[in-house]
Coordinates of C-alpha atoms and ligand atoms in Angstrom, one line a residue:
X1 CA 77.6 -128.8 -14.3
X2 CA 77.5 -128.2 -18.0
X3 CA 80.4 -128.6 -20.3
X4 CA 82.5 -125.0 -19.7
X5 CA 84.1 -123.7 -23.1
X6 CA 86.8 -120.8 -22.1
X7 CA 85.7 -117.3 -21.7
X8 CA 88.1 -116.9 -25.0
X9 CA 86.4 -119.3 -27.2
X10 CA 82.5 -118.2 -26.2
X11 CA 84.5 -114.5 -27.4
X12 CA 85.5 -116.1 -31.0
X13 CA 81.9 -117.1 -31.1
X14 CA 80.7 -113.8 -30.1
X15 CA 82.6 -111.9 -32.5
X16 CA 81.3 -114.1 -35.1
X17 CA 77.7 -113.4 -34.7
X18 CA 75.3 -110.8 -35.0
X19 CA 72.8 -112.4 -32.4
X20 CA 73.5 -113.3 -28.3
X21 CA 75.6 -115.9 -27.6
X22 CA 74.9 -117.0 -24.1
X23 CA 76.9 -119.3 -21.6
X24 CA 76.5 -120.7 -18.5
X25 CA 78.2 -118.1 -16.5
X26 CA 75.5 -115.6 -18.4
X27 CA 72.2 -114.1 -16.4
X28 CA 70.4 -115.0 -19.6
X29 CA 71.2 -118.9 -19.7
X30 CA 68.7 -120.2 -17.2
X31 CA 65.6 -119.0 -19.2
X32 CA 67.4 -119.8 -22.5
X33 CA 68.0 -123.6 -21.8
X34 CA 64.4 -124.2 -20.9
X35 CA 62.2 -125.6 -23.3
X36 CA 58.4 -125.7 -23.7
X37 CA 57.9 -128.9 -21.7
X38 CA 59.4 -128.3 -18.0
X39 CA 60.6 -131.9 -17.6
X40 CA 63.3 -131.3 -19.8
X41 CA 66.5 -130.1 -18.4
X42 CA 69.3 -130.3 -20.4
X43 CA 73.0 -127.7 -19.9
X44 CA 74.2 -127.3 -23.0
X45 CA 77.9 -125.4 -23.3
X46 CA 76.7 -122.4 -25.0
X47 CA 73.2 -121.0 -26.6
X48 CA 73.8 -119.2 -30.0
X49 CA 71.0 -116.8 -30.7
X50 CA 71.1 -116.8 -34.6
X51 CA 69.8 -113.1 -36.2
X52 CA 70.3 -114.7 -40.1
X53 CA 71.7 -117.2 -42.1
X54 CA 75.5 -116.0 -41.5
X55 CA 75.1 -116.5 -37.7
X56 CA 73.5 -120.2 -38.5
X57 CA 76.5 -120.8 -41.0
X58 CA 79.2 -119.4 -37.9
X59 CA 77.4 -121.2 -35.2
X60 CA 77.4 -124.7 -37.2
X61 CA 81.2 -124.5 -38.2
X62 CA 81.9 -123.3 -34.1
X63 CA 80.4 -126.4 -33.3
X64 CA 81.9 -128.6 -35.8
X65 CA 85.4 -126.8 -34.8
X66 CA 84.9 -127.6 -31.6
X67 CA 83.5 -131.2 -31.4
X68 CA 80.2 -130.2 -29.5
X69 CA 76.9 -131.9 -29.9
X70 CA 74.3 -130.1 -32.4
X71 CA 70.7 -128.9 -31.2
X72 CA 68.8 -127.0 -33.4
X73 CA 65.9 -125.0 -32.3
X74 CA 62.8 -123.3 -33.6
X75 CA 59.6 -123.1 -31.4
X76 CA 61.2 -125.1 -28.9
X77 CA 57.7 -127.3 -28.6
X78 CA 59.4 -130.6 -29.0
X79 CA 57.9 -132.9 -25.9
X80 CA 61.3 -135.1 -26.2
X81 CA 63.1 -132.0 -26.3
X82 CA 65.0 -132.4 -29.1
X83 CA 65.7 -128.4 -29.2
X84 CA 68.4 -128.6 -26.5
X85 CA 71.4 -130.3 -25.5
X86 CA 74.1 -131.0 -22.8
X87 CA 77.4 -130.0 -23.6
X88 CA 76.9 -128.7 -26.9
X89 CA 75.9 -126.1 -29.0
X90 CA 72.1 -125.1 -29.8
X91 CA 71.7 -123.1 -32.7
X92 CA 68.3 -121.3 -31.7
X93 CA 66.5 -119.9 -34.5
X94 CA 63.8 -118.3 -32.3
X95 CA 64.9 -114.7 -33.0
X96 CA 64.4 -115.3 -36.8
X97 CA 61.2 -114.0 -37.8
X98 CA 61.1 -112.5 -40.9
X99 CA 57.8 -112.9 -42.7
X100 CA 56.5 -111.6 -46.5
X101 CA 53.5 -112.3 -47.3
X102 CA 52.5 -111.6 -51.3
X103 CA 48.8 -112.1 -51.2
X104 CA 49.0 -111.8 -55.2
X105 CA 50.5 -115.3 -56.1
X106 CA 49.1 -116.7 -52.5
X107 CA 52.4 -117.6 -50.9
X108 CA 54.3 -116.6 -47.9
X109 CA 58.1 -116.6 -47.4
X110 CA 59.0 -117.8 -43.9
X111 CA 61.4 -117.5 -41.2
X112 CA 62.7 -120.3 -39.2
X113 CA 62.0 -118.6 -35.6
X114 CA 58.1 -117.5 -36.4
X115 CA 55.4 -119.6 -34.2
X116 CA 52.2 -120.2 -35.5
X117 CA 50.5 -117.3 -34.0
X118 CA 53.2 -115.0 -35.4
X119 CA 52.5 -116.4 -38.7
X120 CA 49.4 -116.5 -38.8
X121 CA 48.7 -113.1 -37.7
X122 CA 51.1 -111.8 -41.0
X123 CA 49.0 -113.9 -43.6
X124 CA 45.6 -113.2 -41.6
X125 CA 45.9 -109.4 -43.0
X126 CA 45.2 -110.9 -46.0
X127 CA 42.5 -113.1 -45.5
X128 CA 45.0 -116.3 -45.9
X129 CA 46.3 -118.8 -44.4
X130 CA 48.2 -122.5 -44.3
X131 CA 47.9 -125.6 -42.0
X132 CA 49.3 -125.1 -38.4
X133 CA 49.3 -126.9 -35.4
X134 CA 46.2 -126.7 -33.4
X135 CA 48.0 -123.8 -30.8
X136 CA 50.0 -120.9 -31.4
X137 CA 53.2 -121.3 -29.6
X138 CA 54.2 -124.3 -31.3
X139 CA 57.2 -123.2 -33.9
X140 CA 56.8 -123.7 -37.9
X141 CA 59.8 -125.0 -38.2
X142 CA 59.8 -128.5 -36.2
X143 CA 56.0 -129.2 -37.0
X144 CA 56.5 -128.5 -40.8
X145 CA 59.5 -130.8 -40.6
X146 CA 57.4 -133.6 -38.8
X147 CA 54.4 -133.2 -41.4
X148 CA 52.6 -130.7 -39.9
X149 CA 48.9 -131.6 -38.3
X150 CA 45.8 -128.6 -37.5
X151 CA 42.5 -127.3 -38.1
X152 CA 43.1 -126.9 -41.9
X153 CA 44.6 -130.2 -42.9
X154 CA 41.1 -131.9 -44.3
X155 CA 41.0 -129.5 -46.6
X156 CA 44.1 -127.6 -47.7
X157 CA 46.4 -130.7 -46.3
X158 CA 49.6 -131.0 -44.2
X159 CA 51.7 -127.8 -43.5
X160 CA 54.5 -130.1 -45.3
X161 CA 51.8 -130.4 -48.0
X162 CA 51.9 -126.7 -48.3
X163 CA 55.7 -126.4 -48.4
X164 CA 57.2 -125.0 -51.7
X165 CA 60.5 -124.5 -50.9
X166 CA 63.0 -123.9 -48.3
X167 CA 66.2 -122.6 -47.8
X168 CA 68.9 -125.6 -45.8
X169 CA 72.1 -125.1 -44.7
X170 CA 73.7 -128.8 -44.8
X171 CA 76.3 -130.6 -42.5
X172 CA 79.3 -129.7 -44.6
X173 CA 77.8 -126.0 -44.6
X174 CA 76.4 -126.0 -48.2
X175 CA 73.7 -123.5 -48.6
X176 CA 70.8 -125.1 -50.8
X177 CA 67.3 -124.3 -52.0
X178 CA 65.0 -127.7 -52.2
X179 CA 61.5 -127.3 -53.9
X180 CA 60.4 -129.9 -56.5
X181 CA 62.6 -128.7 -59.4
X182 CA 66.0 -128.4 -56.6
X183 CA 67.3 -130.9 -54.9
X184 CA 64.3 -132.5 -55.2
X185 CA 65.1 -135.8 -53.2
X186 CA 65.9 -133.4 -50.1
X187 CA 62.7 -131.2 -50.6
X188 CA 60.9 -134.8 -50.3
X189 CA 62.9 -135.5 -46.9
X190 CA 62.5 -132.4 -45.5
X191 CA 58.4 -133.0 -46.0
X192 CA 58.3 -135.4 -42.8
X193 CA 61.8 -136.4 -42.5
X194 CA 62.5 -133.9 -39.4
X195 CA 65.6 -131.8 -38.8
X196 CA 67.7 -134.5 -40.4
X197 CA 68.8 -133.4 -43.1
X198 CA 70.4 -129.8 -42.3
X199 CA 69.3 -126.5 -40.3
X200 CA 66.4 -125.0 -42.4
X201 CA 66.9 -120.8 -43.1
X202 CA 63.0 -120.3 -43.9
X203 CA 60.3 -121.7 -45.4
X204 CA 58.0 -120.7 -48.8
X205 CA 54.6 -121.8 -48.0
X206 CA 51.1 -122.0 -50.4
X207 CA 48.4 -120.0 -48.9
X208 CA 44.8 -120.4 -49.2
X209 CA 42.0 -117.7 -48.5
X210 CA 40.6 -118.3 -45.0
X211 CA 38.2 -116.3 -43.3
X212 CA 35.9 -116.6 -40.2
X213 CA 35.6 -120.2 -39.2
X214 CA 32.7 -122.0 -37.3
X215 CA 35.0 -123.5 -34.8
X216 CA 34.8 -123.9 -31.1
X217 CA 33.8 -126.7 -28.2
X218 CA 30.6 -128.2 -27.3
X219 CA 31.1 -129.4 -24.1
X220 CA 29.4 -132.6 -22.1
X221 CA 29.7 -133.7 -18.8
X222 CA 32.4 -137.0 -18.5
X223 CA 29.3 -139.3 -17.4
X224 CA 28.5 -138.9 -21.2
X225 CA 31.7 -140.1 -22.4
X226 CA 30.7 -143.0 -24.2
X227 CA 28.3 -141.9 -26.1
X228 CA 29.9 -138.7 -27.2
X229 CA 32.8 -140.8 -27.8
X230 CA 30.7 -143.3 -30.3
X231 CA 28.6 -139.7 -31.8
X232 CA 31.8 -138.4 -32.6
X233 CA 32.9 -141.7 -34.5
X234 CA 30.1 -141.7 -36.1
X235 CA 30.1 -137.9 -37.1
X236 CA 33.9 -137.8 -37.9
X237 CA 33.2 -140.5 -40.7
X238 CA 30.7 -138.5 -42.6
X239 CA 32.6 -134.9 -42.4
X240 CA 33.2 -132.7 -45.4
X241 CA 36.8 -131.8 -46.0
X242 CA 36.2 -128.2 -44.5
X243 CA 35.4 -130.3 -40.9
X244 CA 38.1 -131.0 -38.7
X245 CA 37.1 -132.1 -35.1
X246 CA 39.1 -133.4 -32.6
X247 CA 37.6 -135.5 -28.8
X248 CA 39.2 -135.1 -25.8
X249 CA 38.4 -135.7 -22.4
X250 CA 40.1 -133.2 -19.6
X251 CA 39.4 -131.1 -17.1
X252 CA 37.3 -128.0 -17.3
X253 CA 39.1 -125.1 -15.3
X254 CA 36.6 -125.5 -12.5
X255 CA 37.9 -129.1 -11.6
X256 CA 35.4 -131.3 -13.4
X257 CA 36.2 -134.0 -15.9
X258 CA 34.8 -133.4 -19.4
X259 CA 34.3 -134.3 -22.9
X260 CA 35.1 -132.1 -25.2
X261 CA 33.8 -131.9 -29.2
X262 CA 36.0 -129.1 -30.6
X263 CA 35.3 -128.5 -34.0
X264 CA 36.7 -126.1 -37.0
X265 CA 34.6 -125.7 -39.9
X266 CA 36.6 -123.6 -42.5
X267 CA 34.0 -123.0 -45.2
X268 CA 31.1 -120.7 -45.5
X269 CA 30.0 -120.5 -42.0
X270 CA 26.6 -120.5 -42.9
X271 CA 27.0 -124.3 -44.4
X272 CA 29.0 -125.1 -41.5
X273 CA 25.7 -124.1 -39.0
X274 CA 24.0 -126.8 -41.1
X275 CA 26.6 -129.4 -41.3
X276 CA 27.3 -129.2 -37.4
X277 CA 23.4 -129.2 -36.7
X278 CA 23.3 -132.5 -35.6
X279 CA 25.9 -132.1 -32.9
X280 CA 24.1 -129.5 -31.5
X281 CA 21.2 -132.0 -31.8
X282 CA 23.4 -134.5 -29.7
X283 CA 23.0 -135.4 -25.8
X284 CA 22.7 -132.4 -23.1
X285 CA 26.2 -130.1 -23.4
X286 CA 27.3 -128.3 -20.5
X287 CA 28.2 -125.5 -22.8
X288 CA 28.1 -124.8 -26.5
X289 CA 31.3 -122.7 -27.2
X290 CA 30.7 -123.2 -31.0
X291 CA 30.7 -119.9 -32.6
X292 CA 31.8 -117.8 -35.8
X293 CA 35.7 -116.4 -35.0
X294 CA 38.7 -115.5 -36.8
X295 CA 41.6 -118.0 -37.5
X296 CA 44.0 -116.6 -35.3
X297 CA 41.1 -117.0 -32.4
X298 CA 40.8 -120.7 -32.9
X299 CA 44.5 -121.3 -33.0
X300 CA 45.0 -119.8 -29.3
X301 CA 42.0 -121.5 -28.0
X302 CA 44.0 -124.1 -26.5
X303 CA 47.1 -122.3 -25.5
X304 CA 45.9 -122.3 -22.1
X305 CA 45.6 -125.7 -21.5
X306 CA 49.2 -126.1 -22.7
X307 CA 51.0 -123.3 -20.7
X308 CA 55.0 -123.1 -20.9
X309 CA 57.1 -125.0 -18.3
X310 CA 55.2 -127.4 -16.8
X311 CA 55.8 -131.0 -17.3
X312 CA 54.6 -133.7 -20.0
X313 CA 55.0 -136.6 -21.0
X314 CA 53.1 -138.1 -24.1
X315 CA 52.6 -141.4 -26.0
X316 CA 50.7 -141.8 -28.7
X317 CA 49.8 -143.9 -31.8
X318 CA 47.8 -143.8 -35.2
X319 CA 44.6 -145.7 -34.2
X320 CA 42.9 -148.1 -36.5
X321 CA 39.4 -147.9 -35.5
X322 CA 37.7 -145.6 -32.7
X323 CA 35.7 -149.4 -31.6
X324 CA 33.2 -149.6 -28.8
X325 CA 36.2 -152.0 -26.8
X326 CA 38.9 -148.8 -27.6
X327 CA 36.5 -146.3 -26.3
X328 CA 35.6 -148.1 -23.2
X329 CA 39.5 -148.4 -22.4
X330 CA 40.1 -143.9 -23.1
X331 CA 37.3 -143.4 -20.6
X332 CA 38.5 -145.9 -18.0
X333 CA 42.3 -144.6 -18.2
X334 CA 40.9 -141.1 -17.9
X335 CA 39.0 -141.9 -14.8
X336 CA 41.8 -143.3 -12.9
X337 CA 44.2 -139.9 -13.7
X338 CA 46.7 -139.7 -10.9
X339 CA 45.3 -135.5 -11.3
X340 CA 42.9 -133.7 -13.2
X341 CA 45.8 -132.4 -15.3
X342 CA 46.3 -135.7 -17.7
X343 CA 44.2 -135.2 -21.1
X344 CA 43.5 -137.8 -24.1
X345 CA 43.1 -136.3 -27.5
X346 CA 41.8 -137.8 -30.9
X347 CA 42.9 -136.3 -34.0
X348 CA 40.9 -136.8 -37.5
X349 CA 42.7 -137.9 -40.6
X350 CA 41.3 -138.1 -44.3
X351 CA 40.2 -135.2 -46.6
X352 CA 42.9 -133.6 -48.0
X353 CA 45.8 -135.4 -46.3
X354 CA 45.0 -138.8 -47.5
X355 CA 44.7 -138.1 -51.1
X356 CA 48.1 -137.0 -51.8
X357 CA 50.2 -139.5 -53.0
X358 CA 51.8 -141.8 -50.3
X359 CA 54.9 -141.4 -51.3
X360 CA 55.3 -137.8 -52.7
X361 CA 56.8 -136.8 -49.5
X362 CA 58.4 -138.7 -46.0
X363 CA 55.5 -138.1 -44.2
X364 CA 54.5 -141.6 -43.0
X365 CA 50.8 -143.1 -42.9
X366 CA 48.3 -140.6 -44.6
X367 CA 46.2 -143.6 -44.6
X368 CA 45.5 -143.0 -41.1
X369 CA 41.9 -142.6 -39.6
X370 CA 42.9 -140.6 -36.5
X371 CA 46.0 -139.9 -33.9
X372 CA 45.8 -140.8 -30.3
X373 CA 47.8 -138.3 -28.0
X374 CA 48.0 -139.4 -24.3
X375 CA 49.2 -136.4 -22.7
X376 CA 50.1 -136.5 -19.1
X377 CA 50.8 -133.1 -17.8
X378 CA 52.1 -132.5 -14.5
X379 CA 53.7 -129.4 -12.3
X380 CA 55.0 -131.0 -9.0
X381 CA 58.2 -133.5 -9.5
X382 CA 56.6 -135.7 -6.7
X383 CA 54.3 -136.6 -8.8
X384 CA 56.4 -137.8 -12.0
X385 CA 56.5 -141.4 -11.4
X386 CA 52.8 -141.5 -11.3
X387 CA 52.3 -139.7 -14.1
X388 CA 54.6 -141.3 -16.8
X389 CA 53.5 -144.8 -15.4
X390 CA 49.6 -144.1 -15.7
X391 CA 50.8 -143.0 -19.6
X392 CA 52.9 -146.1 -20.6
X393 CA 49.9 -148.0 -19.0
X394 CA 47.0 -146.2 -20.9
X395 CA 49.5 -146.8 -24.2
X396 CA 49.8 -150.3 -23.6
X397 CA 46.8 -151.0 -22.8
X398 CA 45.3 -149.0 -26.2
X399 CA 48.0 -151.1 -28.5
X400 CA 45.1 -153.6 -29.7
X401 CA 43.4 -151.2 -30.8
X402 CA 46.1 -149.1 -32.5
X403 CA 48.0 -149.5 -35.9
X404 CA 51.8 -149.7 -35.3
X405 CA 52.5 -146.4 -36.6
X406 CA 52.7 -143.2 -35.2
X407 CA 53.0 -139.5 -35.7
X408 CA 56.6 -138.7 -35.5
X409 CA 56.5 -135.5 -33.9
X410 CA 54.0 -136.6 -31.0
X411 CA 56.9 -139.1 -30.2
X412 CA 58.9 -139.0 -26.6
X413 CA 62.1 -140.3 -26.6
X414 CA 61.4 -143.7 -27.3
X415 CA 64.1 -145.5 -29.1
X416 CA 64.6 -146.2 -32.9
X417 CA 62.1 -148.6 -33.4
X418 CA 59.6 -146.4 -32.9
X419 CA 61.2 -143.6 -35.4
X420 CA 60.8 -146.3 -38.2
X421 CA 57.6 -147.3 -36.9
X422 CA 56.6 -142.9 -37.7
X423 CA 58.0 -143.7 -41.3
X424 CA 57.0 -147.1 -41.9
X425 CA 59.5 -149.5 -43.9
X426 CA 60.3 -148.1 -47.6
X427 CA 59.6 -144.3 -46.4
X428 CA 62.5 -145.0 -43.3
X429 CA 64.4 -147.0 -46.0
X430 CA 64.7 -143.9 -48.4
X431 CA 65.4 -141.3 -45.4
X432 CA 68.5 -143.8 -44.9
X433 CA 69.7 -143.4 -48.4
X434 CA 69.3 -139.2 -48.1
X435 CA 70.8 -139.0 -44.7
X436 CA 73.8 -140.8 -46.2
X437 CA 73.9 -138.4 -48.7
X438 CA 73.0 -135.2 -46.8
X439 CA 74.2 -136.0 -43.2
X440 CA 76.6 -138.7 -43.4
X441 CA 78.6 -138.1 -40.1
X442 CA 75.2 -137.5 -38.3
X443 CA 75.8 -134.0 -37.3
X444 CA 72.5 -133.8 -36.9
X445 CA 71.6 -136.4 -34.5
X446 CA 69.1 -134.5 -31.9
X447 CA 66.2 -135.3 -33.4
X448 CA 64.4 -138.5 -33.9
X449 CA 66.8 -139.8 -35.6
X450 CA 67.7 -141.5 -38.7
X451 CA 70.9 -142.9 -38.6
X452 CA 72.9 -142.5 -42.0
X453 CA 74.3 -146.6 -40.9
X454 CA 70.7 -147.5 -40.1
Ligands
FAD501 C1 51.4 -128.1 -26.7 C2 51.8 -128.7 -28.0 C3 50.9 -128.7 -29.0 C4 51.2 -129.3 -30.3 N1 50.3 -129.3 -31.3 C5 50.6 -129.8 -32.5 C6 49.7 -129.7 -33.6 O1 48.6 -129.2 -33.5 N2 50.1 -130.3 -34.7 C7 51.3 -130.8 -34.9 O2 51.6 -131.3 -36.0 N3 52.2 -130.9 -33.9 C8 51.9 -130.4 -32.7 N4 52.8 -130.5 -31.7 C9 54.0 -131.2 -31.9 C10 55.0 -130.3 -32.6 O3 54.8 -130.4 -34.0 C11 56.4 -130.7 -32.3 O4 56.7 -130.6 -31.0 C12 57.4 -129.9 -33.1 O5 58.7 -130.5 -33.0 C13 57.5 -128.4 -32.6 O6 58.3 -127.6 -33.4 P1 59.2 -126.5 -32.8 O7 59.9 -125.7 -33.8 O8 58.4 -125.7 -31.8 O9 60.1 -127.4 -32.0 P2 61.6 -127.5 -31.5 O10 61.5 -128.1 -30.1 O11 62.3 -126.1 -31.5 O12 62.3 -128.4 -32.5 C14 61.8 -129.7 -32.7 C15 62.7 -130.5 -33.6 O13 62.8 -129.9 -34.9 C16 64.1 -129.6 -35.2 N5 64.2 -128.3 -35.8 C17 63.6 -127.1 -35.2 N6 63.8 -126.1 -36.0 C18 64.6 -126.6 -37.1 C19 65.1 -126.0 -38.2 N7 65.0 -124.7 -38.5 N8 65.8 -126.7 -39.1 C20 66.0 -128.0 -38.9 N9 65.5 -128.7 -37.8 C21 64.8 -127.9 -36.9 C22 64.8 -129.6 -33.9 O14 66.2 -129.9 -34.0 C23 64.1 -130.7 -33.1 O15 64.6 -132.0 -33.5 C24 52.5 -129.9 -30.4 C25 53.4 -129.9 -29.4 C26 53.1 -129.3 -28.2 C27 54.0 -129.4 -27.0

C-alpha cells in the first residue's frame, strides 16, 4: 500500500494547481504511476500533473510542507526509474508542452513535458532541428539533462551541447535562468549533471537546418556477425561528422537473430550515397532498408522495438576499443539470450561531441570511442531472473574490454560508484561543490545522484 495523505490534504493540493492531482484512491493512478520500463513499480502518495511553472512551484513547496520524497518527471524513459517514487510526491511535467520555434535566429524555446517526436515535429516545419535521442518517446528533459546522445551528435553535438538556456526552479523555490552569462556554474551542471540541481521549466535550444537524411538499416544474417562487427569498426573510424551509425544484434520481427548496420547520414544525401557505398559493397544483407527520409522518420524507426511497459533491464559502459577478443564476446552473449527479446547496441562517439572542450559542461568522457548498451528486454515476470543475470554476466564479462566510464543516463540503479564513474573524478568533484550550493538538503535525490556530503 502506498503512503495515504488525507482526502483534505490531496484537496489543498488540488486547489493549488491548475493541472490533475491524482491519488491512489483515483481511477487515473494506475496508468499514472507506470513508467516507460514495466519492471518499475513504485506507489507514490500522490501524482501532480503540473500545467506551468506555478503548479511546479505549489507542487515542490506541498512536498517540502509535507516531508514527502521528490520525483520529478519528464518523458518518463528513465530505465532505473528515476521519474517515480513510493510515498512521495512526483511532479510530472508531461502535460507541459509548449513549443516556439523562431526559425529566424535558429532557436527553439522548449517545454519540459515535450518528447522528441513532439519536438521535432514543431522545428521540422521549418527545416530544423537539434540532437535527440535515437526514438521519439524518450522526453527532452531527462536526456538533455544526462548529455543527450542521437543521430545528429557527430555533427551538430550533444543535445546539452545545444542547450542555451533554461528556466530552473531550485530546492528553496528560487526561480532562475542559467545560460552562459546567468548563473553560469549551474547552466554548466545542468549540461550533464541530471535533475540535480532543481526542476527545469523549459529549455532554449540552437537549431540547425536539417532536411532529408540518408538513414536506415542494412540488415545481415547473425552468422555474419563477426565480420559485420569488424566492417563496421573499420567503417565507424573513417566517417565524416554527418555519419552516425550505430551495430546491434537483435531479433528481426520474424524470429531470427540479426545484425543490424543502422546508419544516418545528415548531409546532402547525394554525398551520403557515396560515402555509404562501401557498405552497400559489404557481405550479402538480408535487406537494405537504407533510403532518403525525413528526420522525424528516422527518429521513430526504432520505437517499435522499444514499446511502453514491458520490462528492461540495461548495463552498459563506454568501450575502449571495438577489438577482435570484444567482438567475439557481443556475439557469444547474444547467442546464448535466455529469448529473442535481449538486444546489444554500439553507439559512435567523435565528430562534433569530442571537440568541445572537456570541461565546458558536466557531461563526462567526450573522449569516448563508442557506448555499449546491453539491453535485456523481457514481458513475462518468470522470466526476470534469467534475464537480469544473462545482463550482469554479458557486462562482466565485456569489462576488459571497456573503459570505466559510462553514460550516465544508460545507468540502472547501480550504486554511487558508478554515478562518479559517469562523471569521472574532477567533473563529479565540481557537481559536489554546485549541489552544495544549489541542493544542499538533497531535495532532489531521485536521480543518479550526487550527494551535496559526497
Ligand atoms: C527506449 C529508450 C531509448 C533511449 N534512447 C536514448 C538515446 O537515443 N539517447 C540518449 O541520450 N538517451 C536515450 N535513452 C536514455 C534517456 O536519455 C534517459 O532514460 C532519460 O532519463 C529519459 O528522459 P525522460 O525525460 O524521458 O525521463 P524521466 O524518466 O522522466 O526522467 C529521468 C530523470 O531526469 C529527471 N528529470 C526529468 N525531467 C526533469 C526536469 N524537467 N527537471 C529536472 N529533472 C528532470 C528525473 O527526475 C529523472 O531523474 C533512452 C531510454 C530508453 C528507455
Amino acid at each position: 500500500m502506498p503512503r495515504v495523505l488525507d482526502e483534505p490534504v490531496l484537496d489543498a493540493l488540488r486547489s493549488e494547481l491548475r493541472g490533475l492531482v491524482i491519488g491512489p484512491a483515483d481511477p487515473e493512478y494506475e496508468a499514472a504511476r507506470r513508467v516507460h520500463n514495466g519492471m518499475i513499480d513504485k506507489r507514490p502518495a500522490v501524482i501532480a500533473r503540473c500545467s506551468g511553472v506555478a503548479d511546479v512551484l505549489a507542487a515542490l513547496q506541498f512536498g517540502l510542507a509535507h516531508d514527502l520524497p521528490i520525483a520529478v518527471r519528464g518523458g518518463g524513459h528513465n530505465v532505473a526509474g528515476k521519474a517515480v517514487v513510493d510515498d512521495g510526491i512526483v511532479i510530472d511535467l508531461s502535460p507541459m508542452k509548449g513549443i516556439r520555434v523562431d526559425p529566424t535566429n535558429r532557436i527553439v524555446r522548449a517545454q519540459a513535458g515535450l518528447t522528441w517526436g513532439e519536438f521535432d515535429r514543431e522545428t521540422q516545419v521549418f527545416g530544423l532541428a537539434t540532437t535527440g535521442g535515437a526514438i521519439s518517446t524518450t522526453g527532452i528533459a531527462g536526456l538533455t539533462l544526462g548529455g543527450g546522445i542521437g543521430w545528429l551528435q557527430r555533427k551538430h553535438g550533444l543535445a546539452c551541447d545545444n542547450l542555451l538556456s533554461a528556466d530552473v526552479i531550485t530546492a528553496d523555490g528560487r526561480i532562475l535562468t542559467a545560460s552562459e552569462t546567468e548563473n553560469p556554474d549551474l547552466f554548466w551542471g545542468l549540461r550533464g549533471g541530471g535533475g540535480n540541481f532543481g526542476i527545469v521549466t523549459s529549455f532554449e535550444y540552437r537549431l540547425h537546418p536539417v532536411g532529408q537524411v540518408l538513414g536506415g538499416p542494412v540488415l545481415y544474417p547473425f552468422s555474419a556477425a563477426k565480420e559485420a562487427f569488424t566492417f563496421y569498426r573499420d567503417f565507424a573510424e573513417s566517417a565524416p561528422d554527418e555519419l552516425f551509425c550505430e551495430f546491434a544484434l537483435a531479433a528481426l520481427p520474424d524470429g531470427q537473430r540479426a545484425v543490424s548496420l543502422f546508419m544516418c547520414y545528415c548531409g546532402p544525401v547525394e554525398v551520403g550515397e557515396k560515402v555509404l557505398a562501401p557498405l552497400r559493397e559489404f557481405g550479402n544483407p538480408i535487406e537494405d532498408m537504407l533510403a532518403p527520409m525525413t528526420y522525424c522518420e528516422i527518429q521513430q524507426a526504432f520505437d517499435a522495438d522499444f514499446p511502453f511497459g514491458l520490462k528492461n533491464y540495461w548495463k552498459s559502459s563506454n568501450i575502449a576499443e571495438l577489438s577482435d577478443a570484444a567482438i567475439g564476446t557481443m556475439v557469444e552473449f547474444m547467442e546464448a539470450a535466455p529469448s529473442l527479446r535481449p538486444m546489444v547496441i554500439i553507439d559512435q562517439f567523435g565528430g562534433a561531441v569530442a571537440r568541445v572542450p572537456d570541461d565546458a559542461t558536466a557531461f563526462g568522457h567526450r573522449d569516448a570511442a563508442f557506448d555499449l548498451v546491453i539491453a535485456a528486454i523481457w514481458s513475462d515476470d518468470a522470466e526476470q531472473e534469467a534475464h537480469v543475470n544473462w545482463a550482469k554476466s554479458f557486462w562482466e564479462a565485456m569489462q576488459p574490454h571497456s573503459t570505466e566510464s559510462v553514460y550516465v543516463n544508460y545507468l540502472s540503479d547501480e550504486g554511487e560508484a558508478r554515478v562518479q564513474a559517469a562523471y569521472g573524478g574532477s567533473h563529479f568533484a565540481r557537481l559536489v561543490e554546485l549541489k552544495r550550493k544549489y541542493d544542499p538538503g538533497n531535495v532532489f535525490r531521485n536521480n543518479q545522484n550526487i550527494r551535496p556530503d559526497a
